[in-house]
Amino acid sequence: MKAHLKPLLLTLMIEGHEVNKVLVDGGATINILPKTMLKRFGKTMADLKPHNILISDYAGKLSQPEGMILLDVQISNVKRTTMFIVTLSKANFNVLLGREWIHGVGAVPSTVH
């Protein structure tokens, strides 16, 4: 894949655990945590709070998430409690950080173009 087409992937800390393959997506309005990642942070489905949001994927398919959870996310010296929507997603990333997180930490994502 050409360098300018590669996604922006980070490694950062969530709940004190190093997490790689964190996709930063300026087109996403929410932060997504696949359900399979809950155990990594010592969390279970019982830790989720109900949420009435419907999510639309890139193909326009609507789905109801499993719930939401607040987790501490740290990159460098910036730490922020972040709301994640937990999904059954079988994505090729471990976590997706959208505009909610980008603006919340005052980040300016920059990629080669």
mmCIF file of C-alpha atoms in Angstrom:
data_model
loop_
_atom_site.group_PDB
_atom_site.id
_atom_site.type_symbol
_atom_site.label_atom_id
_atom_site.label_comp_id
_atom_site.label_asym_id
_atom_site.label_seq_id
_atom_site.Cartn_x
_atom_site.Cartn_y
_atom_site.Cartn_z
ATOM 1 C CA MET A 1 0.000 0.000 0.000
ATOM 2 C CA LYS A 2 1.283 3.454 -0.854
ATOM 3 C CA ALA A 3 2.410 5.433 2.190
ATOM 4 C CA HIS A 4 -0.132 8.206 1.668
ATOM 5 C CA LEU A 5 -3.010 5.688 1.708
ATOM 6 C CA LYS A 6 -2.043 4.019 4.995
ATOM 7 C CA PRO A 7 -4.338 4.604 7.977
ATOM 8 C CA LEU A 8 -3.156 6.623 10.977
ATOM 9 C CA LEU A 9 -2.407 3.965 13.607
ATOM 10 C CA LEU A 10 -1.061 4.732 17.081
ATOM 11 C CA THR A 11 0.158 2.878 20.126
ATOM 12 C CA LEU A 12 -1.073 4.385 23.390
ATOM 13 C CA MET A 13 -2.146 3.488 26.916
ATOM 14 C CA ILE A 14 -5.708 2.588 27.886
ATOM 15 C CA GLU A 15 -6.423 1.863 31.550
ATOM 16 C CA GLY A 16 -2.663 1.497 32.048
ATOM 17 C CA HIS A 17 -2.276 -1.137 29.285
ATOM 18 C CA GLU A 18 -0.312 -0.525 26.103
ATOM 19 C CA VAL A 19 -2.571 -0.897 23.061
ATOM 20 C CA ASN A 20 -1.332 -0.980 19.475
ATOM 21 C CA LYS A 21 -3.325 -0.704 16.243
ATOM 22 C CA VAL A 22 -5.352 2.268 17.513
ATOM 23 C CA LEU A 23 -6.997 3.801 14.452
ATOM 24 C CA VAL A 24 -7.480 7.583 14.475
ATOM 25 C CA ASP A 25 -10.416 8.360 12.178
ATOM 26 C CA GLY A 26 -11.391 11.989 11.650
ATOM 27 C CA GLY A 27 -14.501 10.796 9.801
ATOM 28 C CA ALA A 28 -15.888 8.930 12.821
ATOM 29 C CA THR A 29 -18.029 10.843 15.301
ATOM 30 C CA ILE A 30 -17.626 8.270 18.096
ATOM 31 C CA ASN A 31 -14.920 6.144 19.682
ATOM 32 C CA ILE A 32 -15.332 2.406 19.155
ATOM 33 C CA LEU A 33 -14.090 -0.429 21.324
ATOM 34 C CA PRO A 34 -14.628 -3.959 19.998
ATOM 35 C CA LYS A 35 -16.190 -6.190 22.682
ATOM 36 C CA THR A 36 -13.187 -8.529 22.444
ATOM 37 C CA MET A 37 -10.984 -5.794 23.990
ATOM 38 C CA LEU A 38 -12.973 -5.509 27.252
ATOM 39 C CA LYS A 39 -11.179 -8.413 28.936
ATOM 40 C CA ARG A 40 -7.793 -6.831 28.206
ATOM 41 C CA PHE A 41 -8.727 -3.938 30.498
ATOM 42 C CA GLY A 42 -10.211 -6.163 33.214
ATOM 43 C CA LYS A 43 -13.762 -5.221 32.230
ATOM 44 C CA THR A 44 -16.826 -7.343 31.510
ATOM 45 C CA MET A 45 -20.228 -6.796 29.919
ATOM 46 C CA ALA A 46 -21.512 -5.964 33.429
ATOM 47 C CA ASP A 47 -19.333 -2.814 33.365
ATOM 48 C CA LEU A 48 -21.167 -1.437 30.316
ATOM 49 C CA LYS A 49 -23.835 1.235 30.584
ATOM 50 C CA PRO A 50 -26.831 1.101 28.241
ATOM 51 C CA HIS A 51 -26.792 3.510 25.321
ATOM 52 C CA ASN A 52 -29.567 4.252 22.832
ATOM 53 C CA ILE A 53 -27.329 5.189 19.890
ATOM 54 C CA LEU A 54 -27.601 3.422 16.536
ATOM 55 C CA ILE A 55 -24.353 3.095 14.613
ATOM 56 C CA SER A 56 -24.086 3.279 10.840
ATOM 57 C CA ASP A 57 -21.056 1.589 9.304
ATOM 58 C CA TYR A 58 -19.283 2.609 6.091
ATOM 59 C CA ALA A 59 -21.808 0.591 4.056
ATOM 60 C CA GLY A 60 -24.774 2.277 5.750
ATOM 61 C CA LYS A 61 -25.752 -0.791 7.797
ATOM 62 C CA LEU A 62 -27.297 0.139 11.159
ATOM 63 C CA SER A 63 -26.497 -1.740 14.345
ATOM 64 C CA GLN A 64 -27.204 -1.425 18.057
ATOM 65 C CA PRO A 65 -24.041 -1.379 20.187
ATOM 66 C CA GLU A 66 -23.554 -3.516 23.292
ATOM 67 C CA GLY A 67 -23.301 -0.401 25.454
ATOM 68 C CA MET A 68 -20.820 2.286 26.477
ATOM 69 C CA ILE A 69 -17.902 2.468 28.872
ATOM 70 C CA LEU A 70 -15.584 5.191 30.152
ATOM 71 C CA LEU A 71 -11.865 4.367 30.014
ATOM 72 C CA ASP A 72 -8.718 6.395 30.697
ATOM 73 C CA VAL A 73 -6.702 6.963 27.513
ATOM 74 C CA GLN A 74 -3.169 8.338 27.652
ATOM 75 C CA ILE A 75 -0.861 9.354 24.829
ATOM 76 C CA SER A 76 2.451 10.913 25.827
ATOM 77 C CA ASN A 77 1.636 13.154 28.806
ATOM 78 C CA VAL A 78 -2.016 13.757 27.796
ATOM 79 C CA LYS A 79 -4.548 11.677 29.747
ATOM 80 C CA ARG A 80 -8.312 11.833 29.226
ATOM 81 C CA THR A 81 -11.308 9.812 30.346
ATOM 82 C CA THR A 82 -12.923 8.776 27.083
ATOM 83 C CA MET A 83 -16.351 7.366 26.253
ATOM 84 C CA PHE A 84 -16.280 4.271 24.049
ATOM 85 C CA ILE A 85 -19.183 2.625 22.274
ATOM 86 C CA VAL A 86 -18.693 -1.146 22.580
ATOM 87 C CA THR A 87 -19.562 -3.150 19.469
ATOM 88 C CA LEU A 88 -19.384 -6.721 18.212
ATOM 89 C CA SER A 89 -17.103 -5.428 15.458
ATOM 90 C CA LYS A 90 -14.563 -7.782 13.899
ATOM 91 C CA ALA A 91 -12.342 -4.934 12.799
ATOM 92 C CA ASN A 92 -8.683 -4.927 11.840
ATOM 93 C CA PHE A 93 -7.958 -2.363 14.586
ATOM 94 C CA ASN A 94 -7.996 -2.722 18.377
ATOM 95 C CA VAL A 95 -9.624 0.649 19.091
ATOM 96 C CA LEU A 96 -11.026 3.436 16.932
ATOM 97 C CA LEU A 97 -10.683 7.018 18.139
ATOM 98 C CA GLY A 98 -12.966 9.465 16.358
ATOM 99 C CA ARG A 99 -13.546 13.203 16.412
ATOM 100 C CA GLU A 100 -14.874 13.113 19.987
ATOM 101 C CA TRP A 101 -11.402 12.087 21.224
ATOM 102 C CA ILE A 102 -9.434 14.104 18.649
ATOM 103 C CA HIS A 103 -11.128 17.365 19.671
ATOM 104 C CA GLY A 104 -11.217 16.409 23.354
ATOM 105 C CA VAL A 105 -7.422 16.208 23.576
ATOM 106 C CA GLY A 106 -6.843 19.080 21.152
ATOM 107 C CA ALA A 107 -5.039 16.812 18.693
ATOM 108 C CA VAL A 108 -4.234 17.826 15.141
ATOM 109 C CA PRO A 109 -3.916 14.575 13.160
ATOM 110 C CA SER A 110 -1.437 14.924 10.332
ATOM 111 C CA THR A 111 -0.575 12.394 7.667
ATOM 112 C CA VAL A 112 1.492 12.486 4.506
ATOM 113 C CA HIS A 113 -0.666 13.468 1.520
#
